[in-house]
């Protein structure tokens, strides 16, 4: 019954891959954008990737471009984050979030719902 539920985290070596999934409940699957954000240990949260479910348009943080791919399956109200060529600096708790209308996607104040998070750990 949780609004957003993440899964797929784990521990991998540098250069490895993981695919995260986020299942959204009802109206929490937002046409205004579904995003993956992360919080490294001892650091603040930062936006990683965004997708607009209606048209599939995407945005990425510069540090993950070419390595991460966000996608969605509207029939399942689910968004995914395929993470390839993982680096130790990708180690973080990864969160799925539903965006409110308007504003810059990297501004965390525009997200009104969050999942519980899934841990990603990348070793050297």
mmCIF file of C-alpha atoms in Angstrom:
data_model
loop_
_atom_site.group_PDB
_atom_site.id
_atom_site.type_symbol
_atom_site.label_atom_id
_atom_site.label_comp_id
_atom_site.label_asym_id
_atom_site.label_seq_id
_atom_site.Cartn_x
_atom_site.Cartn_y
_atom_site.Cartn_z
ATOM 1 C CA UNK A 1 0.000 0.000 0.000
ATOM 2 C CA UNK A 2 3.048 2.256 0.040
ATOM 3 C CA UNK A 3 2.878 5.030 -2.591
ATOM 4 C CA UNK A 4 6.280 4.145 -4.055
ATOM 5 C CA UNK A 5 8.307 0.973 -3.586
ATOM 6 C CA UNK A 6 11.869 0.550 -4.819
ATOM 7 C CA UNK A 7 13.724 -2.692 -5.382
ATOM 8 C CA UNK A 8 16.806 -4.023 -7.120
ATOM 9 C CA UNK A 9 19.612 -2.566 -5.049
ATOM 10 C CA UNK A 10 22.627 -4.573 -4.004
ATOM 11 C CA UNK A 11 26.401 -4.769 -3.899
ATOM 12 C CA UNK A 12 28.515 -4.926 -7.045
ATOM 13 C CA UNK A 13 32.088 -4.335 -8.094
ATOM 14 C CA UNK A 14 33.106 -1.294 -10.089
ATOM 15 C CA UNK A 15 32.136 -1.723 -13.714
ATOM 16 C CA UNK A 16 29.160 -3.882 -12.856
ATOM 17 C CA UNK A 17 25.459 -3.303 -13.453
ATOM 18 C CA UNK A 18 22.211 -3.147 -11.534
ATOM 19 C CA UNK A 19 18.627 -2.424 -12.485
ATOM 20 C CA UNK A 20 16.379 -0.660 -10.021
ATOM 21 C CA UNK A 21 12.599 -0.784 -10.143
ATOM 22 C CA UNK A 22 10.023 1.573 -8.686
ATOM 23 C CA UNK A 23 6.394 0.568 -8.452
ATOM 24 C CA UNK A 24 3.997 3.480 -8.001
ATOM 25 C CA UNK A 25 0.501 3.328 -6.571
ATOM 26 C CA UNK A 26 -2.352 5.141 -8.287
ATOM 27 C CA UNK A 27 -1.946 8.877 -8.689
ATOM 28 C CA UNK A 28 1.613 8.707 -7.364
ATOM 29 C CA UNK A 29 2.617 7.631 -10.864
ATOM 30 C CA UNK A 30 3.029 11.243 -11.883
ATOM 31 C CA UNK A 31 2.680 12.663 -15.390
ATOM 32 C CA UNK A 32 4.786 15.559 -14.118
ATOM 33 C CA UNK A 33 7.762 13.239 -13.856
ATOM 34 C CA UNK A 34 9.101 10.188 -12.079
ATOM 35 C CA UNK A 35 12.649 10.440 -10.823
ATOM 36 C CA UNK A 36 15.474 8.560 -9.235
ATOM 37 C CA UNK A 37 17.442 10.415 -6.608
ATOM 38 C CA UNK A 38 20.251 9.277 -4.372
ATOM 39 C CA UNK A 39 21.925 10.092 -1.090
ATOM 40 C CA UNK A 40 25.547 9.009 -0.618
ATOM 41 C CA UNK A 41 26.744 8.352 2.948
ATOM 42 C CA UNK A 42 27.216 11.629 4.774
ATOM 43 C CA UNK A 43 25.973 13.628 1.795
ATOM 44 C CA UNK A 44 22.768 15.318 0.752
ATOM 45 C CA UNK A 45 20.282 13.963 -1.729
ATOM 46 C CA UNK A 46 20.775 14.667 -5.416
ATOM 47 C CA UNK A 47 18.658 14.081 -8.490
ATOM 48 C CA UNK A 48 19.951 11.351 -10.796
ATOM 49 C CA UNK A 49 17.418 10.844 -13.581
ATOM 50 C CA UNK A 50 13.898 11.879 -14.540
ATOM 51 C CA UNK A 51 11.355 10.517 -16.970
ATOM 52 C CA UNK A 52 7.990 11.859 -18.100
ATOM 53 C CA UNK A 53 5.665 8.851 -18.315
ATOM 54 C CA UNK A 54 3.486 10.336 -21.066
ATOM 55 C CA UNK A 55 6.145 11.003 -23.688
ATOM 56 C CA UNK A 56 9.223 9.229 -22.352
ATOM 57 C CA UNK A 57 11.406 12.340 -22.329
ATOM 58 C CA UNK A 58 14.329 12.060 -19.936
ATOM 59 C CA UNK A 59 16.870 14.097 -18.035
ATOM 60 C CA UNK A 60 20.075 12.945 -16.371
ATOM 61 C CA UNK A 61 22.593 14.269 -13.939
ATOM 62 C CA UNK A 62 25.817 14.935 -15.807
ATOM 63 C CA UNK A 63 27.716 12.373 -13.725
ATOM 64 C CA UNK A 64 25.593 9.448 -14.964
ATOM 65 C CA UNK A 65 25.004 10.348 -18.618
ATOM 66 C CA UNK A 66 26.003 7.477 -20.852
ATOM 67 C CA UNK A 67 25.977 5.022 -17.948
ATOM 68 C CA UNK A 68 22.445 5.119 -16.543
ATOM 69 C CA UNK A 69 19.190 4.712 -18.436
ATOM 70 C CA UNK A 70 15.779 5.538 -17.005
ATOM 71 C CA UNK A 71 12.719 3.927 -18.544
ATOM 72 C CA UNK A 72 9.097 3.221 -17.736
ATOM 73 C CA UNK A 73 6.305 0.728 -18.241
ATOM 74 C CA UNK A 74 3.059 2.654 -18.013
ATOM 75 C CA UNK A 75 0.958 -0.508 -17.998
ATOM 76 C CA UNK A 76 2.605 -1.432 -14.702
ATOM 77 C CA UNK A 77 3.029 2.079 -13.251
ATOM 78 C CA UNK A 78 6.689 1.240 -12.937
ATOM 79 C CA UNK A 79 9.910 3.092 -13.651
ATOM 80 C CA UNK A 80 13.338 1.548 -13.965
ATOM 81 C CA UNK A 81 16.911 2.675 -13.679
ATOM 82 C CA UNK A 82 19.435 0.598 -15.562
ATOM 83 C CA UNK A 83 22.858 1.346 -14.130
ATOM 84 C CA UNK A 84 25.887 0.240 -16.123
ATOM 85 C CA UNK A 85 29.591 0.808 -15.572
ATOM 86 C CA UNK A 86 28.984 1.546 -11.927
ATOM 87 C CA UNK A 87 31.577 3.510 -10.021
ATOM 88 C CA UNK A 88 32.334 3.655 -6.283
ATOM 89 C CA UNK A 89 30.984 7.203 -6.191
ATOM 90 C CA UNK A 90 27.594 5.796 -7.227
ATOM 91 C CA UNK A 91 27.321 4.193 -3.799
ATOM 92 C CA UNK A 92 24.209 5.631 -2.188
ATOM 93 C CA UNK A 93 20.694 5.024 -1.034
ATOM 94 C CA UNK A 94 18.561 5.359 -4.143
ATOM 95 C CA UNK A 95 15.055 6.757 -3.923
ATOM 96 C CA UNK A 96 12.169 6.896 -6.315
ATOM 97 C CA UNK A 97 10.079 10.065 -6.195
ATOM 98 C CA UNK A 98 7.009 11.549 -7.857
ATOM 99 C CA UNK A 99 7.367 15.097 -9.109
ATOM 100 C CA UNK A 100 4.830 17.870 -8.772
ATOM 101 C CA UNK A 101 4.018 20.092 -11.728
ATOM 102 C CA UNK A 102 6.520 22.724 -12.739
ATOM 103 C CA UNK A 103 9.943 23.727 -11.553
ATOM 104 C CA UNK A 104 13.396 22.401 -12.220
ATOM 105 C CA UNK A 105 13.579 18.643 -11.826
ATOM 106 C CA UNK A 106 16.778 18.883 -9.828
ATOM 107 C CA UNK A 107 15.038 20.908 -7.114
ATOM 108 C CA UNK A 108 14.042 18.397 -4.463
ATOM 109 C CA UNK A 109 11.283 20.655 -3.162
ATOM 110 C CA UNK A 110 9.216 19.776 -6.241
ATOM 111 C CA UNK A 111 8.830 16.126 -5.241
ATOM 112 C CA UNK A 112 5.798 15.288 -3.152
ATOM 113 C CA UNK A 113 6.185 11.527 -2.647
ATOM 114 C CA UNK A 114 9.183 9.329 -1.897
ATOM 115 C CA UNK A 115 9.875 5.639 -1.643
ATOM 116 C CA UNK A 116 11.709 3.987 1.223
ATOM 117 C CA UNK A 117 14.946 3.666 -0.724
ATOM 118 C CA UNK A 118 17.118 0.821 -1.924
ATOM 119 C CA UNK A 119 20.827 0.602 -1.167
ATOM 120 C CA UNK A 120 23.423 0.449 -3.929
ATOM 121 C CA UNK A 121 27.000 -0.286 -2.949
ATOM 122 C CA UNK A 122 29.839 -0.294 -5.469
ATOM 123 C CA UNK A 123 33.248 -1.579 -4.421
ATOM 124 C CA UNK A 124 36.577 -0.751 -6.038
#
